[in-house]
XYZ file of C-alpha atoms in Angstrom:
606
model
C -2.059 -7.089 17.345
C -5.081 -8.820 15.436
C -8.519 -7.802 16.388
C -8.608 -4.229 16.721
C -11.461 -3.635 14.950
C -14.229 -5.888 14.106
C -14.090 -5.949 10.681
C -10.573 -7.611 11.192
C -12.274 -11.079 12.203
C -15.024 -11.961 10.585
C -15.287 -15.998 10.144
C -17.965 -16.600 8.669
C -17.840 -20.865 7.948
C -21.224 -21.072 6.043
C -19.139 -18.959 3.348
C -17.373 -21.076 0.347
C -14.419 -19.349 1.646
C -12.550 -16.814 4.060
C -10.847 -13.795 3.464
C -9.135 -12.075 6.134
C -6.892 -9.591 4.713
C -4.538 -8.780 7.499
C -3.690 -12.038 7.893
C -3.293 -13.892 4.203
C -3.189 -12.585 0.896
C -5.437 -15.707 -0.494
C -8.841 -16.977 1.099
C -8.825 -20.064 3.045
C -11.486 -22.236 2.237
C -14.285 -22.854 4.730
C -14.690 -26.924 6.149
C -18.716 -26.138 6.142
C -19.025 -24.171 3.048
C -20.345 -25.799 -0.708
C -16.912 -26.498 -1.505
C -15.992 -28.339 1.229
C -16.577 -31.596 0.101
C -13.523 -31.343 -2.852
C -11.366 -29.876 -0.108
C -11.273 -31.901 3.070
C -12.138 -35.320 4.233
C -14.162 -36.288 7.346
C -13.805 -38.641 10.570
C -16.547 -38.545 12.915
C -15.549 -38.818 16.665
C -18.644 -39.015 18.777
C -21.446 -37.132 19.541
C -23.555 -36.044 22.676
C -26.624 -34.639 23.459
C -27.785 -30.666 24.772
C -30.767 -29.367 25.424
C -32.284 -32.649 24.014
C -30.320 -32.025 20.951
C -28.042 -34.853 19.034
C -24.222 -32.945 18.505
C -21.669 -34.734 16.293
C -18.002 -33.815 16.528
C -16.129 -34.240 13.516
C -12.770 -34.239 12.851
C -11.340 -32.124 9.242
C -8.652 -32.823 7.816
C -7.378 -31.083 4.747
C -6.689 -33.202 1.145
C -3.984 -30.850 0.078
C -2.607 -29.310 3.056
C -0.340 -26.829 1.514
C -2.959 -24.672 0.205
C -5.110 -22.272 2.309
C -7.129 -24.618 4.362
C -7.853 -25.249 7.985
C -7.459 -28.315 10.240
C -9.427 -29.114 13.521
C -12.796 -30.251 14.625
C -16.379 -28.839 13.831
C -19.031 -29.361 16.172
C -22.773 -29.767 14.494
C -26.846 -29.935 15.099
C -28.462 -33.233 14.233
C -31.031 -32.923 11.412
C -30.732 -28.932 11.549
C -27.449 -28.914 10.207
C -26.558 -25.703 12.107
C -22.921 -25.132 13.191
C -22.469 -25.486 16.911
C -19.197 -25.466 17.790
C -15.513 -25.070 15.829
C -11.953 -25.256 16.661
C -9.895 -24.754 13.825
C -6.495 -24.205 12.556
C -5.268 -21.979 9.851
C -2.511 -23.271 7.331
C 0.605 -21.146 8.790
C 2.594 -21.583 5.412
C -0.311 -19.341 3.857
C -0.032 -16.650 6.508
C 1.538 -13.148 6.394
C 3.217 -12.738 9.451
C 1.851 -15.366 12.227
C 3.445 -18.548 13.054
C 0.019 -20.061 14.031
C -3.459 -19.008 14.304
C -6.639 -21.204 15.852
C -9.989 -19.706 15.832
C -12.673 -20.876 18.603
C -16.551 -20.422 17.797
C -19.175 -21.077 20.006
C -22.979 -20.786 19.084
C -26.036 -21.110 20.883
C -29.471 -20.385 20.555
C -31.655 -17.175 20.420
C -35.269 -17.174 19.401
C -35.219 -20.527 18.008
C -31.827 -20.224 15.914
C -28.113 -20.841 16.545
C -26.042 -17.607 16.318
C -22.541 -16.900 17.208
C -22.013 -16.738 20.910
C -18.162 -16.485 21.992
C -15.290 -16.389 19.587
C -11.573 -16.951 20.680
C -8.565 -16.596 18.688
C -5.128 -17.614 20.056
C -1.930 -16.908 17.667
C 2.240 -16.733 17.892
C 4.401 -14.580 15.729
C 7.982 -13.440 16.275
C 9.172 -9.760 15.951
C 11.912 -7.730 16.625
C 15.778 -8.109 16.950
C 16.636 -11.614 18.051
C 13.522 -13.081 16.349
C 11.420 -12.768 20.369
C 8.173 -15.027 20.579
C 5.003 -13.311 20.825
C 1.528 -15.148 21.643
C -2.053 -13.198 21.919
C -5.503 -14.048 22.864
C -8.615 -12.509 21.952
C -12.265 -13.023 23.399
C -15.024 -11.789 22.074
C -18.651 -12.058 23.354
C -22.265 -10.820 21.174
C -25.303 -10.446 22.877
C -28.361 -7.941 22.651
C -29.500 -9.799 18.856
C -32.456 -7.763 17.796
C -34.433 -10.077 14.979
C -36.679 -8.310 12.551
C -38.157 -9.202 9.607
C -37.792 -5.862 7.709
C -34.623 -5.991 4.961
C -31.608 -4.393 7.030
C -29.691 -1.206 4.563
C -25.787 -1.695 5.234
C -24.545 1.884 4.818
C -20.777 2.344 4.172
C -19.927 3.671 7.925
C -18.499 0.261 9.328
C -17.809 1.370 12.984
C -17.150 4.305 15.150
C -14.600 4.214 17.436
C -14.543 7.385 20.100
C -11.274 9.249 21.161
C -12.446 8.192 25.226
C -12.279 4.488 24.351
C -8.306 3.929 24.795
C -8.802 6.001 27.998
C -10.923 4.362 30.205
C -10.495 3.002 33.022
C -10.283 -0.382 34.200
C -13.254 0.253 36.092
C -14.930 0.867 33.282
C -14.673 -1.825 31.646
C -14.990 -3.979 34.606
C -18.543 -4.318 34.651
C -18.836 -4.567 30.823
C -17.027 -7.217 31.083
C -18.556 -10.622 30.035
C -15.741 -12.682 29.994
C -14.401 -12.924 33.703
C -10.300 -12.777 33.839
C -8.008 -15.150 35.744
C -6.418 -14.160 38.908
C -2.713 -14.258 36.328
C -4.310 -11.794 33.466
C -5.601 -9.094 36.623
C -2.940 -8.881 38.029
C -0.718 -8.142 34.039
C -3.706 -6.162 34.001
C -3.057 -4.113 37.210
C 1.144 -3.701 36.063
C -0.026 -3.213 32.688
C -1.818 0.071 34.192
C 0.935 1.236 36.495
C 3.869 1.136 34.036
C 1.241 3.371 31.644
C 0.548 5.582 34.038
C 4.260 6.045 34.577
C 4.592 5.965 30.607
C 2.585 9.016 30.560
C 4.306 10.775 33.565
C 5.931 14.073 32.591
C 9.588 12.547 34.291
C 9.521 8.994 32.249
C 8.488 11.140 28.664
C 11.522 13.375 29.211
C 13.615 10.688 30.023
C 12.676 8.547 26.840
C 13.282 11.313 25.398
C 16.606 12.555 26.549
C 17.942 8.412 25.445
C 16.285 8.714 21.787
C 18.118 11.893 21.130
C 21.871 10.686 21.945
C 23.492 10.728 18.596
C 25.932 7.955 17.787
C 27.914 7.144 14.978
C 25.713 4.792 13.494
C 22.586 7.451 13.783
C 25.222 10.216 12.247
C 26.307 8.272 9.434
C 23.719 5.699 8.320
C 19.948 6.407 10.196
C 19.853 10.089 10.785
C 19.905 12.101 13.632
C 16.530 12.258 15.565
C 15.161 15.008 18.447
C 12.373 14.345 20.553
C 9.784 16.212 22.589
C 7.302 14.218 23.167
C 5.126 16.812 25.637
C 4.736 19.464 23.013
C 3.862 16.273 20.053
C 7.469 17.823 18.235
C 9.776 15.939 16.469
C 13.059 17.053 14.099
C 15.692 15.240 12.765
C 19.016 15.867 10.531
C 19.660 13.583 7.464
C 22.669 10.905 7.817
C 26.136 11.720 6.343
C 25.361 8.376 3.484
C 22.244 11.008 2.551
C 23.929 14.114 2.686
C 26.578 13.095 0.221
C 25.555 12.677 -3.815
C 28.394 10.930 -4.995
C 26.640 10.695 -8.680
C 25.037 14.560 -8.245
C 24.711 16.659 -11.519
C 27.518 17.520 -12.610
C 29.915 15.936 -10.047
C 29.850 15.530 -6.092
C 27.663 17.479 -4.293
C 26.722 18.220 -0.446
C 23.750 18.486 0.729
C 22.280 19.377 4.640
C 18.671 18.579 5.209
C 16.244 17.786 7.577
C 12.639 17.728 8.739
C 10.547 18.949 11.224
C 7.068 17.818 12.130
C 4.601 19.186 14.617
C 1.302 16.758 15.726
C -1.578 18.711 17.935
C -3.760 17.440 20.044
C -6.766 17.539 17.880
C -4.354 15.507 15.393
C -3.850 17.777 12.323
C -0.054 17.975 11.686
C 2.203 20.371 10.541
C 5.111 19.111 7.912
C 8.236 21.008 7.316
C 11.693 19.796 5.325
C 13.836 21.322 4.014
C 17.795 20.665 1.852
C 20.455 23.235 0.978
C 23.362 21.499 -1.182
C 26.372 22.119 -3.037
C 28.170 21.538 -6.208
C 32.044 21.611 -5.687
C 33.106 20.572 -9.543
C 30.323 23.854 -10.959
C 30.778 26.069 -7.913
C 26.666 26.084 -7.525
C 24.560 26.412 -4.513
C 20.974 25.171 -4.612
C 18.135 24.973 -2.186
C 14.518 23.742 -1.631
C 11.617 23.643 0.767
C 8.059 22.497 2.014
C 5.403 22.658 4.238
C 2.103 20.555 4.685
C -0.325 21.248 7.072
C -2.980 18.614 7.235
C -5.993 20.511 8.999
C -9.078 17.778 8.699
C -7.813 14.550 9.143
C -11.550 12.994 8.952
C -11.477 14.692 5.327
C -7.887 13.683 4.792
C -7.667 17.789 4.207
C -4.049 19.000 3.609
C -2.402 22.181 2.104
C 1.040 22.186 0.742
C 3.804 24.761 -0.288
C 7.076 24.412 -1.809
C 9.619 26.219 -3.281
C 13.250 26.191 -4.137
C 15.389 25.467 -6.931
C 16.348 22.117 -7.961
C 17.956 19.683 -10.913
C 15.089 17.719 -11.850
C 14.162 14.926 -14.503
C 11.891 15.753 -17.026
C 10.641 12.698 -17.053
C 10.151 9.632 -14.656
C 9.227 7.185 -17.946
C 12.888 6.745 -19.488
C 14.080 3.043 -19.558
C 16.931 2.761 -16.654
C 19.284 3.361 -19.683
C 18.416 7.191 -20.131
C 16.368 7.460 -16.606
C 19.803 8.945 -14.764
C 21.805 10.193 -17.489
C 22.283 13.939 -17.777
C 19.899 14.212 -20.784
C 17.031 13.922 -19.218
C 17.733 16.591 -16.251
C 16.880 20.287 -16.562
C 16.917 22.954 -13.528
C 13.761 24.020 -12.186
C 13.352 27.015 -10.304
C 9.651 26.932 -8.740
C 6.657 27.813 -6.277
C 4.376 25.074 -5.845
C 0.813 25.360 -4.221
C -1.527 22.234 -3.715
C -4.627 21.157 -1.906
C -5.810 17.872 -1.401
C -9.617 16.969 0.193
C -11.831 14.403 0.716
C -15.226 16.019 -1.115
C -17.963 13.504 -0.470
C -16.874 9.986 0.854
C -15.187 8.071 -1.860
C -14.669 11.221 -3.773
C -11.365 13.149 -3.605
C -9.961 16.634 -5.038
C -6.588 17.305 -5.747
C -5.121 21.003 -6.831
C -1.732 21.175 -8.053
C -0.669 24.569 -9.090
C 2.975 25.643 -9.962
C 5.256 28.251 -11.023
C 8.082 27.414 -12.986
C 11.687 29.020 -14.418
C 12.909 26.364 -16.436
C 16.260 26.790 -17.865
C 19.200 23.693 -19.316
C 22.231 22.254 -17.820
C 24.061 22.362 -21.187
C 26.350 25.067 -19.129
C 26.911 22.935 -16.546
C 30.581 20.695 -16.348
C 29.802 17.014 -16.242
C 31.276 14.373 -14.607
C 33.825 12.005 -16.786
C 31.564 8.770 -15.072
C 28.491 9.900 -16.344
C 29.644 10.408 -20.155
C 31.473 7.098 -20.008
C 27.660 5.396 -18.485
C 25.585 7.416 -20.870
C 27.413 7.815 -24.099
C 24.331 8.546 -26.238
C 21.983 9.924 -24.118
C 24.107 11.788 -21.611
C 24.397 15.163 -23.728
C 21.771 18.001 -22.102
C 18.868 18.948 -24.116
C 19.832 22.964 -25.027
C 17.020 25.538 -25.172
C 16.230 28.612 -23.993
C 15.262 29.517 -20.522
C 11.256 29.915 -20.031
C 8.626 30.030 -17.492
C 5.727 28.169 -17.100
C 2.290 28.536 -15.099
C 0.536 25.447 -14.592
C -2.419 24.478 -13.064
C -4.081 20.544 -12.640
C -6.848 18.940 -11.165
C -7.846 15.229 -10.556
C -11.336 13.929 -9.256
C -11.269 10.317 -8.275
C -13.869 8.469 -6.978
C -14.633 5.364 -5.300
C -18.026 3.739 -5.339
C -19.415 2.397 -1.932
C -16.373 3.175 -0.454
C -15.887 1.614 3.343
C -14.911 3.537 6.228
C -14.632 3.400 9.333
C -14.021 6.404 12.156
C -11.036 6.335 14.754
C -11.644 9.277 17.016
C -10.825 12.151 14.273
C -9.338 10.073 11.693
C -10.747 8.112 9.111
C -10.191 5.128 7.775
C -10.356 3.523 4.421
C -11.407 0.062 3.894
C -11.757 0.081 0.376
C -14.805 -1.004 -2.586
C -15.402 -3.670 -4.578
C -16.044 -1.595 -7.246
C -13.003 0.495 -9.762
C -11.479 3.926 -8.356
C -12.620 5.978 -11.570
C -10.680 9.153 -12.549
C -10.503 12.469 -14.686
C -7.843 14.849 -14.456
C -8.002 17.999 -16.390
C -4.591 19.939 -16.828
C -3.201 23.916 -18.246
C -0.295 25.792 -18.917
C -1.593 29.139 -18.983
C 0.226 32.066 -21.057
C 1.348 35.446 -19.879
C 0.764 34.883 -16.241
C 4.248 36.203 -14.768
C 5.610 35.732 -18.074
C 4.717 32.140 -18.708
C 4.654 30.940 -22.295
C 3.922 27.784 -21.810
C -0.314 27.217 -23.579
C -2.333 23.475 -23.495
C -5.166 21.958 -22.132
C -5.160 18.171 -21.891
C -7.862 15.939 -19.907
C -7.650 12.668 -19.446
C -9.854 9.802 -17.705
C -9.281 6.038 -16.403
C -10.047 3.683 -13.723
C -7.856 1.464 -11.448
C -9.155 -1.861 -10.162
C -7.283 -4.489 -7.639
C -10.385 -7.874 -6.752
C -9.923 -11.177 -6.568
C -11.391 -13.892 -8.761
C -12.646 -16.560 -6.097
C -9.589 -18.752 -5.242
C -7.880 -18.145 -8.544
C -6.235 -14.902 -7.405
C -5.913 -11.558 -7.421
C -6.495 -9.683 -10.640
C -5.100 -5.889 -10.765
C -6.056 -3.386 -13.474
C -5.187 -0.005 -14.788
C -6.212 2.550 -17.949
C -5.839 5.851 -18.888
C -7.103 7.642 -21.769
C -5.630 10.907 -22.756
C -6.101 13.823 -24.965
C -4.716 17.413 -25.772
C -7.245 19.502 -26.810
C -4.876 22.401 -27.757
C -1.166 22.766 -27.785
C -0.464 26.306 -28.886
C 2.918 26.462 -27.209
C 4.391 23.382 -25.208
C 8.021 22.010 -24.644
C 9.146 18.949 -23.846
C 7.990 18.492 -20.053
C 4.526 19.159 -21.491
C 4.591 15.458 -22.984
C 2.993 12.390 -21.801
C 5.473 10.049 -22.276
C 5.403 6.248 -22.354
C 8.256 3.916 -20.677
C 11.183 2.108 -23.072
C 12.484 -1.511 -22.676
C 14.345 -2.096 -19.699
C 16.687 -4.712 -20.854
C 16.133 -8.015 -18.177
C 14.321 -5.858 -15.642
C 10.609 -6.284 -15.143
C 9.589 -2.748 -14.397
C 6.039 -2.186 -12.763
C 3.427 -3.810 -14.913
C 0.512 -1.038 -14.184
C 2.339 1.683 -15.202
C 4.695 0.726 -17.599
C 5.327 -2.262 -20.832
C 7.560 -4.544 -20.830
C 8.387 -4.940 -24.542
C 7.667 -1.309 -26.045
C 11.275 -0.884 -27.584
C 11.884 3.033 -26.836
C 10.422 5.424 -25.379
C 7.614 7.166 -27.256
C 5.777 10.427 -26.548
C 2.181 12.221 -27.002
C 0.974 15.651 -28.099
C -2.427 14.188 -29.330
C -4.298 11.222 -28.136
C -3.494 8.021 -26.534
C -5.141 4.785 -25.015
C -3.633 2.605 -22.597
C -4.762 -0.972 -20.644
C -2.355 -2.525 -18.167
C -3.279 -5.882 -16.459
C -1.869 -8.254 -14.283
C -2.950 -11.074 -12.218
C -1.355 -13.247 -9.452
C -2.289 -16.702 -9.071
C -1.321 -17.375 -5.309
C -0.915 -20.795 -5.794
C -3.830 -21.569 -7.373
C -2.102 -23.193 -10.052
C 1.819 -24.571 -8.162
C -0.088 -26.194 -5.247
C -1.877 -28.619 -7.938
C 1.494 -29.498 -9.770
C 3.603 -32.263 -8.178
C 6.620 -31.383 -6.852
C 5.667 -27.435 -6.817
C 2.391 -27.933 -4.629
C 5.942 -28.396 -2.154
C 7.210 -24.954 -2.965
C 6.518 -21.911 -2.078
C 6.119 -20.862 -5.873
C 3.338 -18.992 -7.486
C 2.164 -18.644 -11.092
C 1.530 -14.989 -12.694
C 0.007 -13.634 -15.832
C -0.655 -9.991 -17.539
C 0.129 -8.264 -20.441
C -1.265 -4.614 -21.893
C -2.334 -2.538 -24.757
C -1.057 0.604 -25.791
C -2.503 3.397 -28.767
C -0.656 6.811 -29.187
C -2.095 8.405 -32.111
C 0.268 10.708 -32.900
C 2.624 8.023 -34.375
C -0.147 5.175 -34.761
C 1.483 2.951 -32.726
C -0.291 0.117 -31.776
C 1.500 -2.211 -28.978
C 0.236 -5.198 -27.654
C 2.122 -7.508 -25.206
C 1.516 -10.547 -22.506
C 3.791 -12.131 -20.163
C 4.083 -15.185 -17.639
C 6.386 -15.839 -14.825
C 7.039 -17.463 -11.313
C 7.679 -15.617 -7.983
C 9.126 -16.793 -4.962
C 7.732 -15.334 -1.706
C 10.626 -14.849 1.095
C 11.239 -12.528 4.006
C 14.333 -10.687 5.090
C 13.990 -9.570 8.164
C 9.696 -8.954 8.503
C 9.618 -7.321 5.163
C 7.704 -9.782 2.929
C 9.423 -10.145 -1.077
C 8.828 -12.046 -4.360
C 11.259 -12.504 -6.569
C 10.207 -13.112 -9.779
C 10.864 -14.562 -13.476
C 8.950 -13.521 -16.535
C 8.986 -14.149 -20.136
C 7.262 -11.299 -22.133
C 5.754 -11.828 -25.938
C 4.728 -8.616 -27.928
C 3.588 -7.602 -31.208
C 3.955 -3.683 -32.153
C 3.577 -1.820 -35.834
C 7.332 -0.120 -34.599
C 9.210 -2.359 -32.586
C 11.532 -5.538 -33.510
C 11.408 -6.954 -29.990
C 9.309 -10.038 -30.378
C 10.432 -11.798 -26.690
C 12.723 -11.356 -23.478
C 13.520 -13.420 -20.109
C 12.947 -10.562 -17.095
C 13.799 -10.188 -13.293
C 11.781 -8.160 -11.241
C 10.817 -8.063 -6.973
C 7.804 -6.881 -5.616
C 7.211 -5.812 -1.736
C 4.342 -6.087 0.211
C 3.066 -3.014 2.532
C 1.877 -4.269 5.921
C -0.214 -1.048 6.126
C -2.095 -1.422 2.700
C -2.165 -4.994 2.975
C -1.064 -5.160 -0.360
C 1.668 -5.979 -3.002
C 3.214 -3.179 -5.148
C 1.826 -4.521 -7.985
């Protein structure tokens, strides 16, 4: 559905251009806006008069129709200039998930000026197995303009929306009204209320029910098994057999049951529960693991968490793909985690991570042949001692001017022009139930996604770090920094493309990350490409670590292809990378990489 909030349609065609991020990733430009004239040519096709007023309907027409333009006809005031009337099309090619979209604007006159009236928007997307056809309306109607000449203060609150309105009646809404229905959308109206009143019947919810929770092979070996009950807002389910078996487990095959359990009340906070219990058949060795969230204040986005268990873990995620997965870079953790994340002051959020840890190697441990002959330098376990470790972190981030809006108890995020800005502070803390483990390290950064006009999206990332004592750490304790992966173009924000191997810090470090997407900005200009779906994209990054004095710089270029399989929304993409670094041979390299697009966000992974 489009249009379920206001902020969702706002078409504003005195703009130089139009940004409607559910719908398109670039903004379309506007017909009536200062840029208009370099966009779209003109053909005039009559005029009338109203209200002793001359109207001229023109017809637009897009120059380059493959970028993110409209088409249709604009109605406007004689001598006043002022936009009567539109009825325009968006460019579908430019769209996210809708096969068409037309917007309708209507304006008349209140106290001597022409303000929006009625706005319409009709569109068609398909969803669903089989591809089905979908079509929607929306109508929208403002009255009750209060003018004043006093300078109005936008707060950051964007709308309220109350638990009662999805609730009421037709009745209610009957005389509210202004838009009178057709005798065909009453009476989809009328069966539209039946079938939810039998949708919310105690019968029809335990017989959804009762079909969702038949188990058949497919949900037993591939999806999971699911349980249902709906009336008391419970829902469990057991992980598939493909999840259940680690074919490439530590140390050889292992076995593992799990499942989850989650609990929703009425007020809408939300118990979490999980929990896996699996096996090792080649070391004989039984592990487990567990956790529960609770999230108590979801206006606050307030949740506490516990886990525990014992697990093989990595002891780092930033290893190349090379070393990522081989046996080196696993230890077993045995642990008690506590955490609490809050929303402090809007825009500004806590999070408190403490743990517990045993730490102890998997040198013991037999490994598999496959693994020795896939890692053959890096697959040998790091050998130490066992230890424990008590650590405790906190990160502040905030969000300048951030946007929100209110859905009954929940709260949603719409985001800030301006960079979230962090500062995490971090401590292993000795002789707390034995723990030898003693540092402090803070460090500080800001991440940034805006776009730049119709250029693109830019998307920006650094961290600064520093240890300010390290009396006892090992190597967990590290900040470590990603290697080359070999024809693979890893995430740009978090990682370099170029940097050789992977480096570590126990001191100081810097590091910048940039990237920036085009979205056609540049292809739909170049003959023969302006026909493709192909986009242009550019970054590159920056990287100190003191400890070593390695300075790294590196940019890249590349193209991505947009596609779809199924309605998830891909680029695949091709990059060539350029670095200089004061360690590292690697001057250039051809990479691959995909990126996926989150419907919920709105936004690419990177």
């Amino acid at each position: 559905l489009f249009y379920t909030n206001v902020s969702e349609g706002n078409f504003n065609f005195y703009k130089s251009t139009i940004l409607v991020p559910k719908l398109a990733q670039n903004p379309f430009i506007s017909p009536l806006g200062p840029l208009a004239l370099t966009t779209y040519q003109y053909s005039y096709l009559g005029s009338y008069e109203e209200n002793r007023r001359r109207i001229y309907k023109i017809k637009v027409t897009p120059k380059r129709p493959k970028e993110s333009v409209f088409k249709g006809v604009v109605q406007i005031e004689d001598s006043s200039w002022s936009i009567v009337a539109v009825e325009l099309e968006m460019n579908e090619k430019n769209l996210h998930r809708y096969n068409s979209f037309k917007v309708y604007q209507r304006f008349s006159i209140h106290n001597e000026v022409r303000l929006l009236d009625r706005q319409e928007f009709f569109f068609h997307y398909t969803s669903g197995v089989g591809s089905k056809h979908y079509h929607g309306t929306v109508y929208s109607k403002f009255t009750n303009y209060n003018f004043s000449n006093e300078k109005i203060k936008i707060g950051n609150l964007t709308q309220i929306t109350a638990d009662s309105a999805s609730i009421r009646s037709d009745d209610f809404w009957k005389d509210k009204r202004s838009i009178q229905l057709k005798t065909k959308e009453k009476n989809f109206i009328e069966a539209t209320k039946k079938l939810n009143e039998l949708s919310k019947s105690e019968k029809y919810i335990k017989l959804k029910d009762s079909l969702k929770n038949k188990t058949s092979f497919w949900e037993f070996t591939f999806t999971g098994m699911d349980h249902y009950n709906t009336l008391k807002g419970i829902k469990w389910r057991i992980d598939p057999l493909v999840q259940q078996a680690r074919v490439f487990g530590i140390g050889g095959y292992r076995h593992a049951l799990g499942g989850k359990l989650i609990k929703q009340f009425e007020n809408k906070n939300e118990l979490f529960f999980d929990a896996t219990i699996n096996y090792g058949f080649k070391n004989k060795d039984l592990l487990s693991d567990g956790s529960i969230k609770y999230t108590y204040s979801p206006k606050q986005f307030a949740q506490f968490r516990l886990s525990s268990g014992s697990k093989y873990e990595m002891l780092t995620y930033m290893q190349n793909l090379s070393s990522l997965f081989s046996r080196g870079n696993f230890i077993q953790n045995d642990f008690v985690r506590i955490g609490h994340f809050i929303e402090v002051l809007n825009g500004l959020f806590l999070d408190v991570d403490i743990k517990y840890l045993q730490r102890s190697s998997i040198a013991n441990l037999s490994l598999s042949k496959w693994s020795n002959e896939l890692f053959p330098n890096t697959n040998q376990p790091i050998q130490f001692e066992d230890y424990n470790e008590f650590n405790v972190k906190l990160l502040l981030s905030y969000n300048p001017f951030q946007k929100f809006a209110f859905e009954g108890r929940k709260k949603v995020v719409q985001g800030s022009r301006w960079p979230t800005f962090t500062i995490g502070w971090e401590q292993g803390l000795p002789d707390i139930l034995l723990s030898k483990i003693d540092y402090q390290k803070i460090t500080i950064g800001f991440d940034h996604s805006f776009k730049i006009g119709l250029l693109g999206t830019s998307k920006a990332k650094s961290r600064y770090g520093q240890y300010l004592s390290t009396n006892h750490v090992e190597i967990p304790n590290y900040a470590f920094f990603r290697g080359t992966d070999n024809y693979f173009f890893s995430h740009p924000l978090y990682t370099f493309q170029l940097l050789g191997e992977t480096y570590s810090s126990l001191r100081n470090y810097i590091s910048f990350n940039y990237i920036h997407h085009f979205h056609g900005a540049i292809c739909k200009k170049i003959p023969y490409l302006k026909k493709t779906k192909i986009e242009a994209v550019t970054g590159g990054g920056m990287l100190y670590i003191n400890d070593n004095n390695l300075q790294h710089t590196e940019i890249y270029n590349g193209l991505e292809f947009p596609f779809r399989l199924g309605e998830t929304q891909l680029k695949l993409g091709g990059y060539y990378a350029v670095a200089y670094s004061n360690y590292s041979n690697l001057l250039n390299m051809f990479k691959f990489g995909l990126n996926i697009f989150n419907p919920f966000t709105n936004k690419w992974a990177f």
